[in-house]
Short mmCIF file of C-alpha atoms in Angstrom, two decimals:
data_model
loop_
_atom_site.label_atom_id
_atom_site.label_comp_id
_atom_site.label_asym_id
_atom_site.label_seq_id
_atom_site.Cartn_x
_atom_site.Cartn_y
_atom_site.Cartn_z
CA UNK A 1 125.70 27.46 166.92
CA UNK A 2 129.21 26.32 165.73
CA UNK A 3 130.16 27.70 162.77
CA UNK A 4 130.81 25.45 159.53
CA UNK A 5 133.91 26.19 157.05
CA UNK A 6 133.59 24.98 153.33
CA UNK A 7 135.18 22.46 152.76
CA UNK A 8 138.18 21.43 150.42
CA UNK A 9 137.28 20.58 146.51
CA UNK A 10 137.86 17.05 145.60
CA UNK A 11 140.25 18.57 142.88
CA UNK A 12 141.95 20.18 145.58
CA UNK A 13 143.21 16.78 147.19
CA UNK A 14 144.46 15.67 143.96
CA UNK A 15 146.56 18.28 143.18
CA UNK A 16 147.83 18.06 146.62
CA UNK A 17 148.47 14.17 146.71
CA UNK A 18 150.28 14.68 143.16
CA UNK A 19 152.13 17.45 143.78
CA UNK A 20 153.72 15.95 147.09
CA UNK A 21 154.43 12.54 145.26
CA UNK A 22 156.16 14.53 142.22
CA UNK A 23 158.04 16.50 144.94
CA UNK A 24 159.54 13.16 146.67
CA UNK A 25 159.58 11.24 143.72
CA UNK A 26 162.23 14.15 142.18
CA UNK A 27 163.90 14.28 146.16
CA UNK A 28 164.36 10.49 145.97
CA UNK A 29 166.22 10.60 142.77
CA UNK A 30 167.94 13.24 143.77
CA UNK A 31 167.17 16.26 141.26
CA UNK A 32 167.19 20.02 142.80
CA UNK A 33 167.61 23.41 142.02
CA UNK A 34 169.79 23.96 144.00
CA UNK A 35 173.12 22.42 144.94
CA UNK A 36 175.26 22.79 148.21
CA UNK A 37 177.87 25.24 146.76
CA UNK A 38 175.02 27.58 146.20
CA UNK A 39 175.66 31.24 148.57
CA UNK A 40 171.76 30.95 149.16
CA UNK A 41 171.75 27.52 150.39
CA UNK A 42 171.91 27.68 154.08
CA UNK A 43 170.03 24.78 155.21
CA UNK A 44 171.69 21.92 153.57
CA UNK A 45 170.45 18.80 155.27
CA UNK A 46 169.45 16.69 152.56
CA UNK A 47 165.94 16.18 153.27
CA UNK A 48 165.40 19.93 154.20
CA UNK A 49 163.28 20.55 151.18
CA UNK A 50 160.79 18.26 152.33
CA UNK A 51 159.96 20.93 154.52
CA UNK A 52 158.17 23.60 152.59
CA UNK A 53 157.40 20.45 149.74
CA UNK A 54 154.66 18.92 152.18
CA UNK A 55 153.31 22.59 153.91
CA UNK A 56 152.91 23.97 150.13
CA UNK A 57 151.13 20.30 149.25
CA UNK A 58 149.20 21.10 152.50
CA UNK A 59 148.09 24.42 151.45
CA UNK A 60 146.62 23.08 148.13
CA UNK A 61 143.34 22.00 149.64
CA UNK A 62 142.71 25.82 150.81
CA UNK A 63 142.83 26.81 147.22
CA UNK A 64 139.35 27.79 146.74
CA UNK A 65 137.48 27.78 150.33
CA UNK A 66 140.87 30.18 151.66
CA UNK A 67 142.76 31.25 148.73
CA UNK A 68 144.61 34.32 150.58
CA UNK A 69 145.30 31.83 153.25
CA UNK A 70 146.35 29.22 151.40
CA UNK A 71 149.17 32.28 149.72
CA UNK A 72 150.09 33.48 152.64
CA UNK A 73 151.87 29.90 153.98
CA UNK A 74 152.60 29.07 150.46
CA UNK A 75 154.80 32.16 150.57
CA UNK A 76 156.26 31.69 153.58
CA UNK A 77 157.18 28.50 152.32
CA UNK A 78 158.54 29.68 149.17
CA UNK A 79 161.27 31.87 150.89
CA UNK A 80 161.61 28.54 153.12
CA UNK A 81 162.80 26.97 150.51
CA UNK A 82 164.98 28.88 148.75
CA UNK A 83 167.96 28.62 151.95
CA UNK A 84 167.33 24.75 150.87
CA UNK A 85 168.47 23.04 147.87
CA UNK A 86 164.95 23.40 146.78
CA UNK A 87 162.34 21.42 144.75
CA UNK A 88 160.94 22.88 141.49
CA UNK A 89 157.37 21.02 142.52
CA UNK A 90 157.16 23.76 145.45
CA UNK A 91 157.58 26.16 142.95
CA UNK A 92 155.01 25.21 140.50
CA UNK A 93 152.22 24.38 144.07
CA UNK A 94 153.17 28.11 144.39
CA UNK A 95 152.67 28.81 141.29
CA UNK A 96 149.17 27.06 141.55
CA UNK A 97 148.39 28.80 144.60
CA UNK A 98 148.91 32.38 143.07
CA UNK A 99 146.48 31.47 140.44
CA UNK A 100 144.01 30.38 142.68
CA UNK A 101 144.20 33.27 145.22
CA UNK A 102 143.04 35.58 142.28
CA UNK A 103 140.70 33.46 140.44
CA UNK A 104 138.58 32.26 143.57
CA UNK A 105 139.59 34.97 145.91
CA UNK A 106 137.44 38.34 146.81
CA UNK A 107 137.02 41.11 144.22
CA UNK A 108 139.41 42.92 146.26
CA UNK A 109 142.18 40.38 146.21
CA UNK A 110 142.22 40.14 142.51
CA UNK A 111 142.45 43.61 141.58
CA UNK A 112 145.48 43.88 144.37
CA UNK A 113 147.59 40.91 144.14
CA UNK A 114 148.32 41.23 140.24
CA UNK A 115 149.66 44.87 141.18
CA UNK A 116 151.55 43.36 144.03
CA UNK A 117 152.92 40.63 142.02
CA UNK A 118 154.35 43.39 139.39
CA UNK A 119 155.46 45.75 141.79
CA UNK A 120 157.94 42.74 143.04
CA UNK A 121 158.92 41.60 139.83
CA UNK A 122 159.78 45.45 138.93
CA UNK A 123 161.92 45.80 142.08
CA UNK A 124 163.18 42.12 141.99
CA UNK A 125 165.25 43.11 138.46
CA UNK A 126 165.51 46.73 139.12
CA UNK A 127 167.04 46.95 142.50
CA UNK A 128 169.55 43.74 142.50
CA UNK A 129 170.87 45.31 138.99
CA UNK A 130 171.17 48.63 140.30
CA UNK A 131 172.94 47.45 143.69
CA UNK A 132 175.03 44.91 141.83
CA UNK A 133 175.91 46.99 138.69
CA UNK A 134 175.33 43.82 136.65
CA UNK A 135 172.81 42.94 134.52
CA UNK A 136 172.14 39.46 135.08
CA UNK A 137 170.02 40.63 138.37
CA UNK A 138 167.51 41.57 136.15
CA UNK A 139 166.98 37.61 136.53
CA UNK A 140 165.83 38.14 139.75
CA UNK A 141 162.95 40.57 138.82
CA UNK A 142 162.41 37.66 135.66
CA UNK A 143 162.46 34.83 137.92
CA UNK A 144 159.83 36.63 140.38
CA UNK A 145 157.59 37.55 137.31
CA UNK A 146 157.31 33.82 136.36
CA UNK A 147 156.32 32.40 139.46
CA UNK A 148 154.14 35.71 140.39
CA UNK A 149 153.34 37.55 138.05
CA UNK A 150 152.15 35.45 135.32
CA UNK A 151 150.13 33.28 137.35
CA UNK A 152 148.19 35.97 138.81
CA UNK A 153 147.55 37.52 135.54
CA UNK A 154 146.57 34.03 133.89
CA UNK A 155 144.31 33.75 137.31
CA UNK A 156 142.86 37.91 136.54
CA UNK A 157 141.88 37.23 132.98
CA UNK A 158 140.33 33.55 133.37
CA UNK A 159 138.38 35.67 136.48
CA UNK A 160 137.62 38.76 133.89
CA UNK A 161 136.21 35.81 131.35
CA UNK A 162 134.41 33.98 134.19
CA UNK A 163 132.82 37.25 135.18
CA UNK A 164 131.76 38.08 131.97
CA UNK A 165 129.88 34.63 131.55
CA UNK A 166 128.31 34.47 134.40
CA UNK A 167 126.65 38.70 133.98
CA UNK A 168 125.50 37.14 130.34
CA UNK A 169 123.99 34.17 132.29
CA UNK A 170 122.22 36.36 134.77
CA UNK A 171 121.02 38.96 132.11
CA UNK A 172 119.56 36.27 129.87
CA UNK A 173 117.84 34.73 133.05
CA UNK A 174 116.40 38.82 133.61
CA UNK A 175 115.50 38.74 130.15
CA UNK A 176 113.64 35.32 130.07
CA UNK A 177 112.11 36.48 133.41
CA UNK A 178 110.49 39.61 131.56
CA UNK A 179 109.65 37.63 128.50
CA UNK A 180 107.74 35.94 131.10
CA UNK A 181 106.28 38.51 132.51
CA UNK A 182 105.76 40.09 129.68
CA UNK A 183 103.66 36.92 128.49
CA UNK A 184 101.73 36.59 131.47
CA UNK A 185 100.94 39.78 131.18
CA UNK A 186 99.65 40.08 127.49
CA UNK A 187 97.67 36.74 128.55
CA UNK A 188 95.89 38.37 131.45
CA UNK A 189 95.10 41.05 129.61
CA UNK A 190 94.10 39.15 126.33
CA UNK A 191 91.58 37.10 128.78
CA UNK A 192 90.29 40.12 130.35
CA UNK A 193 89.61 42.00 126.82
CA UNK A 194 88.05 38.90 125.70
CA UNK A 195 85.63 38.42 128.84
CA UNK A 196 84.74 42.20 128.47
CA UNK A 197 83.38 41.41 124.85
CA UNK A 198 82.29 38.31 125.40
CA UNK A 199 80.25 39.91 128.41
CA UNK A 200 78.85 42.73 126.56
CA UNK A 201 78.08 40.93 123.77
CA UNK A 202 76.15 38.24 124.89
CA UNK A 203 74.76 39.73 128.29
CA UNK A 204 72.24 41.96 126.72
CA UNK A 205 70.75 39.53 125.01
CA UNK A 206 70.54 36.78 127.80
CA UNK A 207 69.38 39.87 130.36
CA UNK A 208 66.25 40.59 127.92
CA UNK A 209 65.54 36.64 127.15
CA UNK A 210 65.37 36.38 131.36
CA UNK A 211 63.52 39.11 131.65
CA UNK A 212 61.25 38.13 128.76
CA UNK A 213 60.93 34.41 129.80
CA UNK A 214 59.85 35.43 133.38
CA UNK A 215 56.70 37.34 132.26
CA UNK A 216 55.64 34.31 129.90
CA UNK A 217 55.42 32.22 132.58
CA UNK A 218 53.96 34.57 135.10
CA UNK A 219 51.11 35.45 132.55
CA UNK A 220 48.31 33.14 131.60
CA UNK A 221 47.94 35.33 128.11
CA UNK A 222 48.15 33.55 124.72
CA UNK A 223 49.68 37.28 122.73
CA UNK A 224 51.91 38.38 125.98
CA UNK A 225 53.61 34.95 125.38
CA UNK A 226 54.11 34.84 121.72
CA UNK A 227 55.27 38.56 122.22
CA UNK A 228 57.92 37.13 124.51
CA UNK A 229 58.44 34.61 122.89
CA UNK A 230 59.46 36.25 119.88
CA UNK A 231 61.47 38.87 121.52
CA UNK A 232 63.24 35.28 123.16
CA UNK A 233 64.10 34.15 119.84
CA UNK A 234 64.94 37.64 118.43
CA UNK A 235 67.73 38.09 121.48
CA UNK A 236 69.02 33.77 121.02
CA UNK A 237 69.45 34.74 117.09
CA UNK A 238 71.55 38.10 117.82
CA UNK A 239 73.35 36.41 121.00
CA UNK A 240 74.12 33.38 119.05
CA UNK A 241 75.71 35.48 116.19
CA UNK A 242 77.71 38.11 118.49
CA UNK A 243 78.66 34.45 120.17
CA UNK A 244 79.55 32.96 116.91
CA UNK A 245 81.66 36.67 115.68
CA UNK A 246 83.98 36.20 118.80
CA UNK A 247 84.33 32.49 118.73
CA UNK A 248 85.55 32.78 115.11
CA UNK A 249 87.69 36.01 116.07
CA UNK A 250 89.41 33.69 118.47
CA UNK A 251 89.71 30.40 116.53
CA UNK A 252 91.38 32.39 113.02
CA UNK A 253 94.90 32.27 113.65
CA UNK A 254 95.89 32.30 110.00
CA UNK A 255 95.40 35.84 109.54
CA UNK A 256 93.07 34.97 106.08
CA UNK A 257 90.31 36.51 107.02
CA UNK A 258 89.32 39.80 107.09
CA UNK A 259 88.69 41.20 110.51
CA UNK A 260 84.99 41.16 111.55
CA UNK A 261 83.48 44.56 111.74
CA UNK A 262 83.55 46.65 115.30
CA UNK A 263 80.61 48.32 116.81
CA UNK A 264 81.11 51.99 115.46
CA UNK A 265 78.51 54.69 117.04
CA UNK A 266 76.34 54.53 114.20
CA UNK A 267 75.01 51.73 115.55
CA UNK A 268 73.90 53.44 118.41
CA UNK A 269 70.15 53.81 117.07
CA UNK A 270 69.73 49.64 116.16
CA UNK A 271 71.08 49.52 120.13
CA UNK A 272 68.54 51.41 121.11
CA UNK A 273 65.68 50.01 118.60
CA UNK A 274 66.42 46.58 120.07
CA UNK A 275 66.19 48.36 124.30
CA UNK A 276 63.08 49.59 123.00
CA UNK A 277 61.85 46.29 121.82
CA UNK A 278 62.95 44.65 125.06
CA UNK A 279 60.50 47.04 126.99
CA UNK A 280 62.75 50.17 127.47
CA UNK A 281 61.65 53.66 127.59
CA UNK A 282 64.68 55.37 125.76
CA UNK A 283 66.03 58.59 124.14
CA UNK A 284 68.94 59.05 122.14
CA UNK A 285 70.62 62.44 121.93
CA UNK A 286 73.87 62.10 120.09
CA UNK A 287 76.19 64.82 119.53
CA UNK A 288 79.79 64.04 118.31
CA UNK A 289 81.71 64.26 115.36
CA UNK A 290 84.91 61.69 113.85
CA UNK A 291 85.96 59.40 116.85
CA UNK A 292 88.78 57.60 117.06
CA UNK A 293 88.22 53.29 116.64
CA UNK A 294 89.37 52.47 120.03
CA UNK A 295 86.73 55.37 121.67
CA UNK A 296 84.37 54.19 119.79
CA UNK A 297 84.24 50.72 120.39
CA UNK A 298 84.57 51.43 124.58
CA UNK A 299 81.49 54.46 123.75
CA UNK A 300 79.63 51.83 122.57
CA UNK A 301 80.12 48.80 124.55
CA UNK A 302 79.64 51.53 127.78
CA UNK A 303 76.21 52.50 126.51
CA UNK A 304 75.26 48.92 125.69
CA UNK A 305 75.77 47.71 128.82
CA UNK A 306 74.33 50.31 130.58
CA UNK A 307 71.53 49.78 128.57
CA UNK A 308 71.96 46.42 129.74
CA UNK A 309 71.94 47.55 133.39
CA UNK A 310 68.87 49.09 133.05
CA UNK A 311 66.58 46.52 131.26
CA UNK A 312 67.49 44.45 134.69
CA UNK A 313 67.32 47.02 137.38
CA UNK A 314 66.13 50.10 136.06
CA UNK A 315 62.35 51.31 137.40
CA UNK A 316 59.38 52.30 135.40
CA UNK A 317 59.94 55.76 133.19
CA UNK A 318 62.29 57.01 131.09
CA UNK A 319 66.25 56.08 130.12
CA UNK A 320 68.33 58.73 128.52
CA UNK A 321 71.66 58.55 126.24
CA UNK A 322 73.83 61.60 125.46
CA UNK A 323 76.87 61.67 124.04
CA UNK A 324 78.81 64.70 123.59
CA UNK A 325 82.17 65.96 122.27
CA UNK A 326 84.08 69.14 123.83
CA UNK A 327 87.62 69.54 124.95
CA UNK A 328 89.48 66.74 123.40
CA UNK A 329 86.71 64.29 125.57
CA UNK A 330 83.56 62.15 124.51
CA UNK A 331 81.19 62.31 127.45
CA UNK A 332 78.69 59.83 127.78
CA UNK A 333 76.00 59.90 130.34
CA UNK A 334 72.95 57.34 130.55
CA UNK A 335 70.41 57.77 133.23
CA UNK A 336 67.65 55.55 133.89
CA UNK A 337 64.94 55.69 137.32
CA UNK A 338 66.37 54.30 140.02
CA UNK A 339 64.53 53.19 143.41
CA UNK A 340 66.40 51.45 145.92
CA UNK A 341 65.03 48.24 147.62
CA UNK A 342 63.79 46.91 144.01
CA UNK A 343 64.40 43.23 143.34
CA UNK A 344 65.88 42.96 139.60
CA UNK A 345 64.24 41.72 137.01
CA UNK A 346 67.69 39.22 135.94
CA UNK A 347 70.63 38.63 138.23
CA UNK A 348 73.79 40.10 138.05
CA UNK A 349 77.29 39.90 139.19
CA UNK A 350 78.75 42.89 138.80
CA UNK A 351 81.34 42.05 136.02
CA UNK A 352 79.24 44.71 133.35
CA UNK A 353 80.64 47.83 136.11
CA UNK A 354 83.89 46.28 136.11
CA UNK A 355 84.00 46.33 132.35
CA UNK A 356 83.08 49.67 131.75
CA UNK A 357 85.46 50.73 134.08
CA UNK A 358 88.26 49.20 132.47
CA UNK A 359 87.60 49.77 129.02
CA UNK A 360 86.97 53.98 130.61
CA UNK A 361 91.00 53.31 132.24
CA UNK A 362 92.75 51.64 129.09
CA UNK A 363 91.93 54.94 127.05
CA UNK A 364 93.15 56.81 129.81
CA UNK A 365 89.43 58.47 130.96
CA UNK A 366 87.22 58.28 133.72
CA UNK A 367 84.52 56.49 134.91
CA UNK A 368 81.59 56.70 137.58
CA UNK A 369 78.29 55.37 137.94
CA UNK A 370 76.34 55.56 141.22
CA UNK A 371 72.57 56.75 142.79
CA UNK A 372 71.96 60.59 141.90
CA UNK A 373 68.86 62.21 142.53
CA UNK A 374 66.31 59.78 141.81
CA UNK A 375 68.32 58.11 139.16
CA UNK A 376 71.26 55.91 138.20
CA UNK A 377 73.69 57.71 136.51
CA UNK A 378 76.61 56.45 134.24
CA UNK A 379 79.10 59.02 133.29
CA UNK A 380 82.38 58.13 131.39
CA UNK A 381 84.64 60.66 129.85
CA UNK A 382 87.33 59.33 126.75
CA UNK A 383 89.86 61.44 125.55
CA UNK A 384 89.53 61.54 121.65
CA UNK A 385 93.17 60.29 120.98
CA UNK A 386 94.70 57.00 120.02
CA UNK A 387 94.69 54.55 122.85
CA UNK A 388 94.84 51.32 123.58
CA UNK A 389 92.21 48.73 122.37
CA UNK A 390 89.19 48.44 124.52
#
């Protein structure tokens, strides 16, 4: 594949064009430097200058896409034509060129060329003067520091400011980028917090009005189906106002309104008055003292929904709760009879397991629930300390 070159900036032309008509414009009317009595002068054919006038023009274009190029001839040129009687628009192309070799040349190149430049102009006053034992070579080192020197410093600070910008560009774009992130982040987990209540709020309910439903129409008895019936409309009341708590958590931006009220543990027993009333078979055995809000809410939306769990797949006999504190942990363990094969009473996806295992990881404890001996066990352990909200 042949290789490609940049190439020239539009700019670049210009300043070439214009330089090269300013140099013969000043040629034709006869205005240099220079004149032919001059000791330096050693090519004095009039249109001499000419010469290193159009290859510094020609170097122009090479100002950004080869700057140390582009110096290199323009220097050459330079000494070219000071044996000539000279044109002060090779100069200032020189001049230009400097600039541009440190301004759009590698990181290298600009920290060199300014030391360069001053190590000339240092030697260009300092040595003539000392050879010469007058002081007027010191206009040497002054001439080389105004066509050297103070373009490449003009061309190191513009580079130093253009720097600057452009690392307070990129570290606003990083910081906009983790705003972002950031964002999405707090958004996924906002959604995911809300589908965890919103599933533990309202599954329990639905799970028993399934479950409920399914035996009223499977049984031709008049009291079986109002006793389902009003267990239906029991579970639509409470599901409609857990479903009516959240919706109004979410829709209250103004921040008027109190906060509704959290599930604390004292709740525990109405949670398991209303399992019992949906057909469970199930103990309580509470043990705990003071628990922190965030491990209480999780402690309580775990045993819900494995209370949940087990109104749908649990088999006939007995579901136990116990909750204890020791070590800096809660521990909560529900069992319930477990026989493999059996077709659930209401379907399921999955998402209550998920849950619990989320809210378990957000307060930094553990979580396992699984077939053991005979029964389904749920085991979570919450350290009692100040964690995130479940």
């Amino acid at each position: 594949m042949a290789r490609t070159f940049p190439r020239p900036h539009r700019d670049d032309w210009w300043i070439a064009v214009g330089g090269l008509l300013g140099g013969l414009l000043l040629w034709a009317l006869g205005i240099h430097p220079r004149d032919h009595s001059d000791d330096l002068v050693l090519w004095h054919t009039a249109w001499a200058p000419l010469v290193p006038l159009a290859l510094t023009a020609a170097c122009e274009p090479l100002r950004r896409v080869r700057p140390r190029t582009g110096l290199l001839f323009g220097t050459l040129m330079l000494v070219l034509d000071t044996v000539t009687l000279g044109s002060v628009v090779t100069v200032v192309l020189y001049t230009d060129l400097m600039y541009a070799a440190v301004l759009y040349g590698t990181p290298a190149s600009a920290r060199r060329i300014p030391w360069i430049a001053g190590m000339l102009t240092v030697l260009g006053g300092v040595v003539p003067a000392g050879l010469w034992h007058d002081p007027q070579g010191l206009l040497i080192g002054l001439g080389i520091g105004v066509v050297a020197l103070a373009p490449a410093t003009t061309g190191a600070l513009v580079r130093g400011h253009r720097d600057a910008a452009e690392a307070a560009r990129l570290r606003a774009e990083q910081t906009a980028l983790l705003a972002e992130m950031d964002r999405a982040q707090a958004v996924t987990a906002e959604r995911a917090r809300v589908a965890r209540e919103l599933h533990d709020m309202v599954a329990n309910h639905l799970s028993a009005i399934a479950i409920h439903s399914t035996a009223a129409l499977s049984l031709d008895d008049a009291k079986t189906t109002r006793e389902a019936l009003a267990v239906i409309r029991e579970n639509s009341v409470a599901g409609l106002a857990e479903m009516r708590r959240l919706i109004g958590i979410l829709r209250d931006r103004s921040g008027d309104r109190e906060p509704a009220a959290s599930p604390t543990l004292a709740g525990l027993g109405a949670l398991v008055g209303t399992a019992r009333s949906n057909g469970l078979d199930v103990t309580l055995d509470a043990g705990h003292g003071e628990v922190p809000a965030p491990v209480e809410l999780a402690a309580y939306r775990i045993v819900q929904e494995s209370l949940t769990n087990a109104l749908k797949h649990a088999a006939e006999g007995r579901v136990r709760v116990v909750l204890r504190q020791h070590g800096g942990l809660l521990d909560i363990r529900v069992t319930s009879p477990y026989q493999p094969g059996d077709t659930p009473r209401a379907p399921g996806s999955g998402a209550g397991l998920t849950g619990m295992r989320e809210r378990a990881a957000l307060l930094g404890g553990t979580f396992e629930a699984g077939p053991r001996d005979g029964l389904w066990a749920v085991r979570a352990a919450l350290p009692l300390t100040e964690g995130d909200s479940a």
